[in-house]
């Protein structure tokens, strides 16, 4: 039996060998709409997921499925292009394997990004929002056993303040992870709002829980790619998600670069 921790250590060893970088400092998970934001960083190494223990090729359009080691300022940064989603049915351990691998590779900080639906009508498609807290609506957890990890400050106040120095116009919001893959009904969006959500999506929360358990300092950023269901009267399409990301790429690239340099 290989434990989740052993598999993460094997993947971290493969990353060190394939990249020639023994220790990485920060990991970034690039969600829907965020991929182009990271294209400007000079690449040290590119590793397809298929060549790394415990990873598998990505299934979703707009998630390309590889890991890059890039240099930003004086830091070695792991860029995950594409993530395993809970709705793929590969289990929660597969969902958080990248996060555990980042910790095993030496990272002390993690940037989790996603594309999501927004409940605040002021957030037009293409608006980035800092995640300040979350609601786990998946009815599951990546943690097994008596791991009573404290979630009082999952999304680091320090890192949010740092992001705000890069872009003082950023708003903050509570992100709710639904299991997916279906989008919400309008009634579910109203429910999420009553529960305290500002953002609805299908990722990030399970990864943040595993990351917190692994001792990582976390920055969460959502790109609002669409108004949540029922807010506009329009139907939701994955196409608009991809378009919002393309349109926001240069702003997100500057934001990500500024944040990574300041970390
Ligand atoms: I991009 O409106 C994107 N991902 N659950 N709801 C949920 N996930 C999303 C949405 C959305 N938009």
PDB file of C-alpha atoms and ligand atoms in Angstrom:
ATOM      1  CA  UNK A   1       0.000   0.000   0.000  1.00  0.00           C
ATOM      2  CA  UNK A   2       1.273   3.428  -0.938  1.00  0.00           C
ATOM      3  CA  UNK A   3      -0.038   6.139   1.354  1.00  0.00           C
ATOM      4  CA  UNK A   4      -1.063   9.545   0.010  1.00  0.00           C
ATOM      5  CA  UNK A   5       2.018  11.001   1.675  1.00  0.00           C
ATOM      6  CA  UNK A   6       4.365   8.456   0.088  1.00  0.00           C
ATOM      7  CA  UNK A   7       2.845   9.095  -3.349  1.00  0.00           C
ATOM      8  CA  UNK A   8       3.341  12.858  -2.873  1.00  0.00           C
ATOM      9  CA  UNK A   9       6.970  12.234  -1.905  1.00  0.00           C
ATOM     10  CA  UNK A  10       7.493  10.104  -5.024  1.00  0.00           C
ATOM     11  CA  UNK A  11       6.020  12.856  -7.187  1.00  0.00           C
ATOM     12  CA  UNK A  12       8.177  15.484  -5.463  1.00  0.00           C
ATOM     13  CA  UNK A  13      11.273  13.353  -6.112  1.00  0.00           C
ATOM     14  CA  UNK A  14      10.312  13.053  -9.796  1.00  0.00           C
ATOM     15  CA  UNK A  15       9.844  16.847  -9.984  1.00  0.00           C
ATOM     16  CA  UNK A  16      13.262  17.462  -8.427  1.00  0.00           C
ATOM     17  CA  UNK A  17      14.880  15.013 -10.854  1.00  0.00           C
ATOM     18  CA  UNK A  18      13.087  16.206 -14.004  1.00  0.00           C
ATOM     19  CA  UNK A  19      13.395  19.937 -13.259  1.00  0.00           C
ATOM     20  CA  UNK A  20      16.854  19.894 -11.694  1.00  0.00           C
ATOM     21  CA  UNK A  21      15.405  22.057  -8.898  1.00  0.00           C
ATOM     22  CA  UNK A  22      15.755  20.383  -5.508  1.00  0.00           C
ATOM     23  CA  UNK A  23      13.507  22.809  -3.639  1.00  0.00           C
ATOM     24  CA  UNK A  24      10.517  24.830  -4.803  1.00  0.00           C
ATOM     25  CA  UNK A  25       9.171  27.784  -2.840  1.00  0.00           C
ATOM     26  CA  UNK A  26       5.654  28.462  -4.074  1.00  0.00           C
ATOM     27  CA  UNK A  27       3.039  26.467  -5.996  1.00  0.00           C
ATOM     28  CA  UNK A  28       0.257  27.944  -8.116  1.00  0.00           C
ATOM     29  CA  UNK A  29      -2.792  26.004  -9.283  1.00  0.00           C
ATOM     30  CA  UNK A  30      -4.117  27.646 -12.447  1.00  0.00           C
ATOM     31  CA  UNK A  31      -7.871  27.254 -12.721  1.00  0.00           C
ATOM     32  CA  UNK A  32     -10.317  28.121 -15.486  1.00  0.00           C
ATOM     33  CA  UNK A  33      -9.331  31.395 -17.098  1.00  0.00           C
ATOM     34  CA  UNK A  34      -5.938  31.640 -15.376  1.00  0.00           C
ATOM     35  CA  UNK A  35      -3.716  29.616 -17.725  1.00  0.00           C
ATOM     36  CA  UNK A  36      -2.685  32.451 -20.024  1.00  0.00           C
ATOM     37  CA  UNK A  37      -1.862  34.577 -16.969  1.00  0.00           C
ATOM     38  CA  UNK A  38       1.251  32.493 -16.347  1.00  0.00           C
ATOM     39  CA  UNK A  39       2.575  32.238 -19.902  1.00  0.00           C
ATOM     40  CA  UNK A  40       5.087  35.087 -19.479  1.00  0.00           C
ATOM     41  CA  UNK A  41       7.213  33.419 -16.798  1.00  0.00           C
ATOM     42  CA  UNK A  42      10.567  31.960 -17.960  1.00  0.00           C
ATOM     43  CA  UNK A  43      10.252  28.167 -17.916  1.00  0.00           C
ATOM     44  CA  UNK A  44      12.923  26.073 -16.202  1.00  0.00           C
ATOM     45  CA  UNK A  45      11.200  22.766 -16.927  1.00  0.00           C
ATOM     46  CA  UNK A  46       7.920  21.421 -18.252  1.00  0.00           C
ATOM     47  CA  UNK A  47       6.612  18.082 -17.002  1.00  0.00           C
ATOM     48  CA  UNK A  48       3.480  16.429 -18.456  1.00  0.00           C
ATOM     49  CA  UNK A  49       1.253  15.053 -15.697  1.00  0.00           C
ATOM     50  CA  UNK A  50       1.497  11.553 -17.186  1.00  0.00           C
ATOM     51  CA  UNK A  51       5.195  11.477 -16.235  1.00  0.00           C
ATOM     52  CA  UNK A  52       4.601  12.271 -12.563  1.00  0.00           C
ATOM     53  CA  UNK A  53       3.515   9.638 -10.001  1.00  0.00           C
ATOM     54  CA  UNK A  54      -0.145   9.986  -8.998  1.00  0.00           C
ATOM     55  CA  UNK A  55      -1.096  12.562 -11.645  1.00  0.00           C
ATOM     56  CA  UNK A  56      -3.256  11.995 -14.700  1.00  0.00           C
ATOM     57  CA  UNK A  57      -4.041  13.922 -17.864  1.00  0.00           C
ATOM     58  CA  UNK A  58      -6.658  16.618 -17.512  1.00  0.00           C
ATOM     59  CA  UNK A  59     -10.129  16.128 -18.950  1.00  0.00           C
ATOM     60  CA  UNK A  60     -11.493  19.683 -19.118  1.00  0.00           C
ATOM     61  CA  UNK A  61     -11.145  22.108 -22.050  1.00  0.00           C
ATOM     62  CA  UNK A  62      -9.026  25.040 -20.901  1.00  0.00           C
ATOM     63  CA  UNK A  63      -7.062  22.881 -18.441  1.00  0.00           C
ATOM     64  CA  UNK A  64      -3.963  21.724 -20.286  1.00  0.00           C
ATOM     65  CA  UNK A  65      -2.514  19.200 -17.861  1.00  0.00           C
ATOM     66  CA  UNK A  66       1.136  19.838 -17.134  1.00  0.00           C
ATOM     67  CA  UNK A  67       3.422  21.090 -14.425  1.00  0.00           C
ATOM     68  CA  UNK A  68       5.960  23.829 -15.077  1.00  0.00           C
ATOM     69  CA  UNK A  69       8.854  24.933 -12.921  1.00  0.00           C
ATOM     70  CA  UNK A  70       9.306  28.651 -13.481  1.00  0.00           C
ATOM     71  CA  UNK A  71      11.515  31.305 -11.997  1.00  0.00           C
ATOM     72  CA  UNK A  72       9.842  34.460 -10.628  1.00  0.00           C
ATOM     73  CA  UNK A  73      12.242  36.900  -9.003  1.00  0.00           C
ATOM     74  CA  UNK A  74      14.349  34.832  -6.613  1.00  0.00           C
ATOM     75  CA  UNK A  75      11.784  32.047  -6.252  1.00  0.00           C
ATOM     76  CA  UNK A  76      11.252  28.663  -7.862  1.00  0.00           C
ATOM     77  CA  UNK A  77       7.559  28.341  -8.583  1.00  0.00           C
ATOM     78  CA  UNK A  78       5.557  25.246  -9.510  1.00  0.00           C
ATOM     79  CA  UNK A  79       2.734  26.037 -11.920  1.00  0.00           C
ATOM     80  CA  UNK A  80      -0.029  23.467 -12.165  1.00  0.00           C
ATOM     81  CA  UNK A  81      -1.897  23.929 -15.446  1.00  0.00           C
ATOM     82  CA  UNK A  82      -5.045  21.943 -14.852  1.00  0.00           C
ATOM     83  CA  UNK A  83      -6.300  20.203 -11.740  1.00  0.00           C
ATOM     84  CA  UNK A  84      -8.204  17.053 -10.908  1.00  0.00           C
ATOM     85  CA  UNK A  85     -11.767  17.989  -9.994  1.00  0.00           C
ATOM     86  CA  UNK A  86     -13.912  16.146  -7.494  1.00  0.00           C
ATOM     87  CA  UNK A  87     -16.546  15.532 -10.197  1.00  0.00           C
ATOM     88  CA  UNK A  88     -14.110  13.359 -12.166  1.00  0.00           C
ATOM     89  CA  UNK A  89     -14.767  10.602  -9.648  1.00  0.00           C
ATOM     90  CA  UNK A  90     -11.107   9.747  -8.999  1.00  0.00           C
ATOM     91  CA  UNK A  91     -11.584  10.368  -5.287  1.00  0.00           C
ATOM     92  CA  UNK A  92     -10.597  13.151  -2.915  1.00  0.00           C
ATOM     93  CA  UNK A  93      -6.988  11.960  -2.591  1.00  0.00           C
ATOM     94  CA  UNK A  94      -6.496  12.515  -6.351  1.00  0.00           C
ATOM     95  CA  UNK A  95      -8.035  16.003  -6.034  1.00  0.00           C
ATOM     96  CA  UNK A  96      -5.447  17.104  -3.454  1.00  0.00           C
ATOM     97  CA  UNK A  97      -2.426  15.159  -4.730  1.00  0.00           C
ATOM     98  CA  UNK A  98      -0.948  18.265  -6.386  1.00  0.00           C
ATOM     99  CA  UNK A  99      -1.188  20.220  -3.160  1.00  0.00           C
ATOM    100  CA  UNK A 100       0.454  17.448  -1.129  1.00  0.00           C
ATOM    101  CA  UNK A 101       3.132  17.136  -3.796  1.00  0.00           C
ATOM    102  CA  UNK A 102       3.821  20.888  -3.584  1.00  0.00           C
ATOM    103  CA  UNK A 103       4.350  20.582   0.167  1.00  0.00           C
ATOM    104  CA  UNK A 104       6.626  17.568  -0.348  1.00  0.00           C
ATOM    105  CA  UNK A 105       8.588  19.559  -2.980  1.00  0.00           C
ATOM    106  CA  UNK A 106       9.412  22.160  -0.340  1.00  0.00           C
ATOM    107  CA  UNK A 107       6.740  24.802  -0.976  1.00  0.00           C
ATOM    108  CA  UNK A 108       5.619  26.866   2.009  1.00  0.00           C
ATOM    109  CA  UNK A 109       3.069  28.933   0.074  1.00  0.00           C
ATOM    110  CA  UNK A 110       0.262  27.996  -2.296  1.00  0.00           C
ATOM    111  CA  UNK A 111      -1.815  30.098  -4.663  1.00  0.00           C
ATOM    112  CA  UNK A 112      -5.138  28.458  -5.528  1.00  0.00           C
ATOM    113  CA  UNK A 113      -6.989  30.026  -8.469  1.00  0.00           C
ATOM    114  CA  UNK A 114     -10.256  29.152 -10.128  1.00  0.00           C
ATOM    115  CA  UNK A 115     -12.962  30.356 -12.442  1.00  0.00           C
ATOM    116  CA  UNK A 116     -16.338  30.597 -10.769  1.00  0.00           C
ATOM    117  CA  UNK A 117     -19.801  32.055 -10.709  1.00  0.00           C
ATOM    118  CA  UNK A 118     -20.303  35.366  -8.912  1.00  0.00           C
ATOM    119  CA  UNK A 119     -23.271  36.275  -6.703  1.00  0.00           C
ATOM    120  CA  UNK A 120     -22.453  39.972  -6.509  1.00  0.00           C
ATOM    121  CA  UNK A 121     -23.933  41.672  -9.610  1.00  0.00           C
ATOM    122  CA  UNK A 122     -21.164  44.288  -9.445  1.00  0.00           C
ATOM    123  CA  UNK A 123     -18.633  41.629 -10.417  1.00  0.00           C
ATOM    124  CA  UNK A 124     -18.719  41.572 -14.214  1.00  0.00           C
ATOM    125  CA  UNK A 125     -17.297  38.510 -15.988  1.00  0.00           C
ATOM    126  CA  UNK A 126     -13.505  38.892 -15.875  1.00  0.00           C
ATOM    127  CA  UNK A 127     -13.339  40.296 -12.332  1.00  0.00           C
ATOM    128  CA  UNK A 128     -10.725  38.710 -10.025  1.00  0.00           C
ATOM    129  CA  UNK A 129     -11.778  38.382  -6.361  1.00  0.00           C
ATOM    130  CA  UNK A 130      -9.709  37.392  -3.322  1.00  0.00           C
ATOM    131  CA  UNK A 131     -11.113  34.423  -1.412  1.00  0.00           C
ATOM    132  CA  UNK A 132     -11.399  35.319   2.291  1.00  0.00           C
ATOM    133  CA  UNK A 133     -13.151  32.163   3.531  1.00  0.00           C
ATOM    134  CA  UNK A 134     -15.005  29.161   2.208  1.00  0.00           C
ATOM    135  CA  UNK A 135     -18.022  26.895   2.529  1.00  0.00           C
ATOM    136  CA  UNK A 136     -17.358  23.210   1.977  1.00  0.00           C
ATOM    137  CA  UNK A 137     -20.588  22.012   0.341  1.00  0.00           C
ATOM    138  CA  UNK A 138     -19.064  18.793  -1.005  1.00  0.00           C
ATOM    139  CA  UNK A 139     -19.993  16.698   2.044  1.00  0.00           C
ATOM    140  CA  UNK A 140     -16.498  15.209   1.973  1.00  0.00           C
ATOM    141  CA  UNK A 141     -12.940  15.973   3.079  1.00  0.00           C
ATOM    142  CA  UNK A 142      -9.438  14.982   1.961  1.00  0.00           C
ATOM    143  CA  UNK A 143      -8.445  14.395   5.601  1.00  0.00           C
ATOM    144  CA  UNK A 144      -8.551  10.944   7.147  1.00  0.00           C
ATOM    145  CA  UNK A 145      -8.210  10.208  10.853  1.00  0.00           C
ATOM    146  CA  UNK A 146      -7.884  12.585  13.801  1.00  0.00           C
ATOM    147  CA  UNK A 147      -6.513  15.517  11.796  1.00  0.00           C
ATOM    148  CA  UNK A 148      -8.403  18.310  13.577  1.00  0.00           C
ATOM    149  CA  UNK A 149      -6.831  21.064  11.536  1.00  0.00           C
ATOM    150  CA  UNK A 150      -7.723  24.638  12.509  1.00  0.00           C
ATOM    151  CA  UNK A 151      -9.512  26.500   9.684  1.00  0.00           C
ATOM    152  CA  UNK A 152      -9.881  29.874  11.422  1.00  0.00           C
ATOM    153  CA  UNK A 153      -7.725  31.542   8.745  1.00  0.00           C
ATOM    154  CA  UNK A 154      -7.464  29.230   5.754  1.00  0.00           C
ATOM    155  CA  UNK A 155      -6.771  32.107   3.348  1.00  0.00           C
ATOM    156  CA  UNK A 156      -3.837  34.009   4.797  1.00  0.00           C
ATOM    157  CA  UNK A 157      -4.563  37.587   5.850  1.00  0.00           C
ATOM    158  CA  UNK A 158      -0.905  38.360   5.202  1.00  0.00           C
ATOM    159  CA  UNK A 159      -1.058  37.122   1.592  1.00  0.00           C
ATOM    160  CA  UNK A 160      -4.379  38.893   0.947  1.00  0.00           C
ATOM    161  CA  UNK A 161      -2.851  42.153   2.194  1.00  0.00           C
ATOM    162  CA  UNK A 162       0.095  41.542  -0.088  1.00  0.00           C
ATOM    163  CA  UNK A 163      -2.265  41.005  -3.050  1.00  0.00           C
ATOM    164  CA  UNK A 164      -4.034  44.234  -2.113  1.00  0.00           C
ATOM    165  CA  UNK A 165      -0.760  46.130  -2.271  1.00  0.00           C
ATOM    166  CA  UNK A 166      -0.425  44.860  -5.884  1.00  0.00           C
ATOM    167  CA  UNK A 167      -4.065  45.722  -6.724  1.00  0.00           C
ATOM    168  CA  UNK A 168      -5.944  47.783  -4.118  1.00  0.00           C
ATOM    169  CA  UNK A 169      -9.202  47.500  -6.112  1.00  0.00           C
ATOM    170  CA  UNK A 170      -9.582  43.762  -5.394  1.00  0.00           C
ATOM    171  CA  UNK A 171     -12.736  42.727  -3.536  1.00  0.00           C
ATOM    172  CA  UNK A 172     -12.919  39.750  -1.171  1.00  0.00           C
ATOM    173  CA  UNK A 173     -15.541  37.021  -1.075  1.00  0.00           C
ATOM    174  CA  UNK A 174     -16.565  33.703   0.463  1.00  0.00           C
ATOM    175  CA  UNK A 175     -16.209  30.804  -1.981  1.00  0.00           C
ATOM    176  CA  UNK A 176     -18.569  27.829  -1.860  1.00  0.00           C
ATOM    177  CA  UNK A 177     -17.456  24.562  -3.453  1.00  0.00           C
ATOM    178  CA  UNK A 178     -20.303  22.530  -4.928  1.00  0.00           C
ATOM    179  CA  UNK A 179     -19.516  18.969  -6.067  1.00  0.00           C
ATOM    180  CA  UNK A 180     -20.495  19.652  -9.696  1.00  0.00           C
ATOM    181  CA  UNK A 181     -20.227  18.926 -12.578  1.00  0.00           C
ATOM    182  CA  UNK A 182     -23.667  20.457 -13.108  1.00  0.00           C
ATOM    183  CA  UNK A 183     -23.930  24.173 -12.462  1.00  0.00           C
ATOM    184  CA  UNK A 184     -26.309  25.308  -9.735  1.00  0.00           C
ATOM    185  CA  UNK A 185     -30.012  25.878 -10.095  1.00  0.00           C
ATOM    186  CA  UNK A 186     -31.170  29.426  -9.327  1.00  0.00           C
ATOM    187  CA  UNK A 187     -32.589  28.075  -6.026  1.00  0.00           C
ATOM    188  CA  UNK A 188     -29.185  26.608  -5.117  1.00  0.00           C
ATOM    189  CA  UNK A 189     -27.535  29.941  -5.879  1.00  0.00           C
ATOM    190  CA  UNK A 190     -30.049  31.683  -3.568  1.00  0.00           C
ATOM    191  CA  UNK A 191     -29.301  29.041  -0.917  1.00  0.00           C
ATOM    192  CA  UNK A 192     -25.566  29.620  -1.260  1.00  0.00           C
ATOM    193  CA  UNK A 193     -26.121  33.350  -0.836  1.00  0.00           C
ATOM    194  CA  UNK A 194     -28.196  32.821   2.321  1.00  0.00           C
ATOM    195  CA  UNK A 195     -25.417  30.577   3.666  1.00  0.00           C
ATOM    196  CA  UNK A 196     -22.912  33.376   3.138  1.00  0.00           C
ATOM    197  CA  UNK A 197     -21.349  32.600  -0.253  1.00  0.00           C
ATOM    198  CA  UNK A 198     -20.273  35.278  -2.712  1.00  0.00           C
ATOM    199  CA  UNK A 199     -18.664  32.892  -5.211  1.00  0.00           C
ATOM    200  CA  UNK A 200     -19.737  29.420  -6.389  1.00  0.00           C
ATOM    201  CA  UNK A 201     -17.436  26.871  -7.981  1.00  0.00           C
ATOM    202  CA  UNK A 202     -16.308  23.257  -8.181  1.00  0.00           C
ATOM    203  CA  UNK A 203     -12.762  23.338  -6.809  1.00  0.00           C
ATOM    204  CA  UNK A 204     -10.345  24.965  -4.355  1.00  0.00           C
ATOM    205  CA  UNK A 205     -11.992  24.136  -1.003  1.00  0.00           C
ATOM    206  CA  UNK A 206     -10.849  20.511  -0.723  1.00  0.00           C
ATOM    207  CA  UNK A 207      -7.380  21.581  -1.886  1.00  0.00           C
ATOM    208  CA  UNK A 208      -7.271  24.387   0.684  1.00  0.00           C
ATOM    209  CA  UNK A 209      -8.188  21.979   3.484  1.00  0.00           C
ATOM    210  CA  UNK A 210      -5.390  19.577   2.489  1.00  0.00           C
ATOM    211  CA  UNK A 211      -2.968  22.490   2.092  1.00  0.00           C
ATOM    212  CA  UNK A 212      -3.776  23.857   5.533  1.00  0.00           C
ATOM    213  CA  UNK A 213      -3.261  20.401   7.005  1.00  0.00           C
ATOM    214  CA  UNK A 214       0.131  20.247   5.233  1.00  0.00           C
ATOM    215  CA  UNK A 215       1.122  23.596   6.779  1.00  0.00           C
ATOM    216  CA  UNK A 216       1.015  25.689   3.599  1.00  0.00           C
ATOM    217  CA  UNK A 217       0.173  29.401   3.672  1.00  0.00           C
ATOM    218  CA  UNK A 218      -2.659  29.885   1.180  1.00  0.00           C
ATOM    219  CA  UNK A 219      -3.771  32.650  -1.165  1.00  0.00           C
ATOM    220  CA  UNK A 220      -7.064  31.996  -2.953  1.00  0.00           C
ATOM    221  CA  UNK A 221      -8.148  33.953  -6.012  1.00  0.00           C
ATOM    222  CA  UNK A 222     -11.287  33.524  -8.077  1.00  0.00           C
ATOM    223  CA  UNK A 223     -11.936  34.840 -11.536  1.00  0.00           C
ATOM    224  CA  UNK A 224     -15.642  35.558 -11.829  1.00  0.00           C
ATOM    225  CA  UNK A 225     -16.281  34.201 -15.313  1.00  0.00           C
ATOM    226  CA  UNK A 226     -20.068  34.300 -15.172  1.00  0.00           C
ATOM    227  CA  UNK A 227     -22.919  35.565 -13.046  1.00  0.00           C
ATOM    228  CA  UNK A 228     -24.211  32.640 -10.956  1.00  0.00           C
ATOM    229  CA  UNK A 229     -27.277  30.888 -12.361  1.00  0.00           C
ATOM    230  CA  UNK A 230     -30.517  32.830 -12.191  1.00  0.00           C
ATOM    231  CA  UNK A 231     -28.953  36.249 -11.715  1.00  0.00           C
ATOM    232  CA  UNK A 232     -29.147  37.403 -15.319  1.00  0.00           C
ATOM    233  CA  UNK A 233     -31.782  35.199 -16.938  1.00  0.00           C
ATOM    234  CA  UNK A 234     -29.124  33.863 -19.331  1.00  0.00           C
ATOM    235  CA  UNK A 235     -28.093  30.199 -19.472  1.00  0.00           C
ATOM    236  CA  UNK A 236     -24.525  29.233 -18.457  1.00  0.00           C
ATOM    237  CA  UNK A 237     -21.990  27.969 -21.016  1.00  0.00           C
ATOM    238  CA  UNK A 238     -18.422  26.727 -20.598  1.00  0.00           C
ATOM    239  CA  UNK A 239     -17.619  28.866 -23.655  1.00  0.00           C
ATOM    240  CA  UNK A 240     -18.229  32.123 -21.776  1.00  0.00           C
ATOM    241  CA  UNK A 241     -15.945  30.822 -19.026  1.00  0.00           C
ATOM    242  CA  UNK A 242     -13.071  30.374 -21.478  1.00  0.00           C
ATOM    243  CA  UNK A 243     -13.761  33.755 -23.117  1.00  0.00           C
ATOM    244  CA  UNK A 244     -13.769  35.625 -19.787  1.00  0.00           C
ATOM    245  CA  UNK A 245     -10.362  34.117 -19.028  1.00  0.00           C
ATOM    246  CA  UNK A 246      -8.947  35.152 -22.399  1.00  0.00           C
ATOM    247  CA  UNK A 247     -10.258  38.691 -21.945  1.00  0.00           C
ATOM    248  CA  UNK A 248      -8.837  38.976 -18.413  1.00  0.00           C
ATOM    249  CA  UNK A 249      -5.474  37.327 -19.156  1.00  0.00           C
ATOM    250  CA  UNK A 250      -3.287  40.416 -19.173  1.00  0.00           C
ATOM    251  CA  UNK A 251      -4.755  41.814 -15.923  1.00  0.00           C
ATOM    252  CA  UNK A 252      -4.458  38.398 -14.251  1.00  0.00           C
ATOM    253  CA  UNK A 253      -0.894  37.982 -15.532  1.00  0.00           C
ATOM    254  CA  UNK A 254       0.179  41.300 -14.024  1.00  0.00           C
ATOM    255  CA  UNK A 255      -1.589  40.472 -10.777  1.00  0.00           C
ATOM    256  CA  UNK A 256      -0.033  37.027 -10.489  1.00  0.00           C
ATOM    257  CA  UNK A 257       3.455  38.311 -11.333  1.00  0.00           C
ATOM    258  CA  UNK A 258       3.193  41.141  -8.814  1.00  0.00           C
ATOM    259  CA  UNK A 259       2.011  38.812  -6.083  1.00  0.00           C
ATOM    260  CA  UNK A 260       4.647  36.131  -6.714  1.00  0.00           C
ATOM    261  CA  UNK A 261       7.411  38.734  -6.747  1.00  0.00           C
ATOM    262  CA  UNK A 262       6.188  40.175  -3.449  1.00  0.00           C
ATOM    263  CA  UNK A 263       5.782  36.790  -1.747  1.00  0.00           C
TER     264      UNK A 263
HETATM  265  I1  LIG B   1     -16.017  28.837 -14.427  1.00  0.00           I
HETATM  266  O1  LIG B   1     -21.402  29.335 -11.981  1.00  0.00           O
HETATM  267  C1  LIG B   1     -17.508  28.361 -13.277  1.00  0.00           C
HETATM  268  N1  LIG B   1     -17.403  27.322 -12.464  1.00  0.00           N
HETATM  269  N2  LIG B   1     -20.456  25.639  -9.415  1.00  0.00           N
HETATM  270  N3  LIG B   1     -20.953  27.508 -10.725  1.00  0.00           N
HETATM  271  C2  LIG B   1     -20.100  26.516 -10.350  1.00  0.00           C
HETATM  272  N4  LIG B   1     -18.904  26.361 -10.894  1.00  0.00           N
HETATM  273  C3  LIG B   1     -18.544  27.251 -11.810  1.00  0.00           C
HETATM  274  C4  LIG B   1     -19.349  28.290 -12.250  1.00  0.00           C
HETATM  275  C5  LIG B   1     -20.629  28.434 -11.669  1.00  0.00           C
HETATM  276  N5  LIG B   1     -18.684  28.984 -13.180  1.00  0.00           N
END
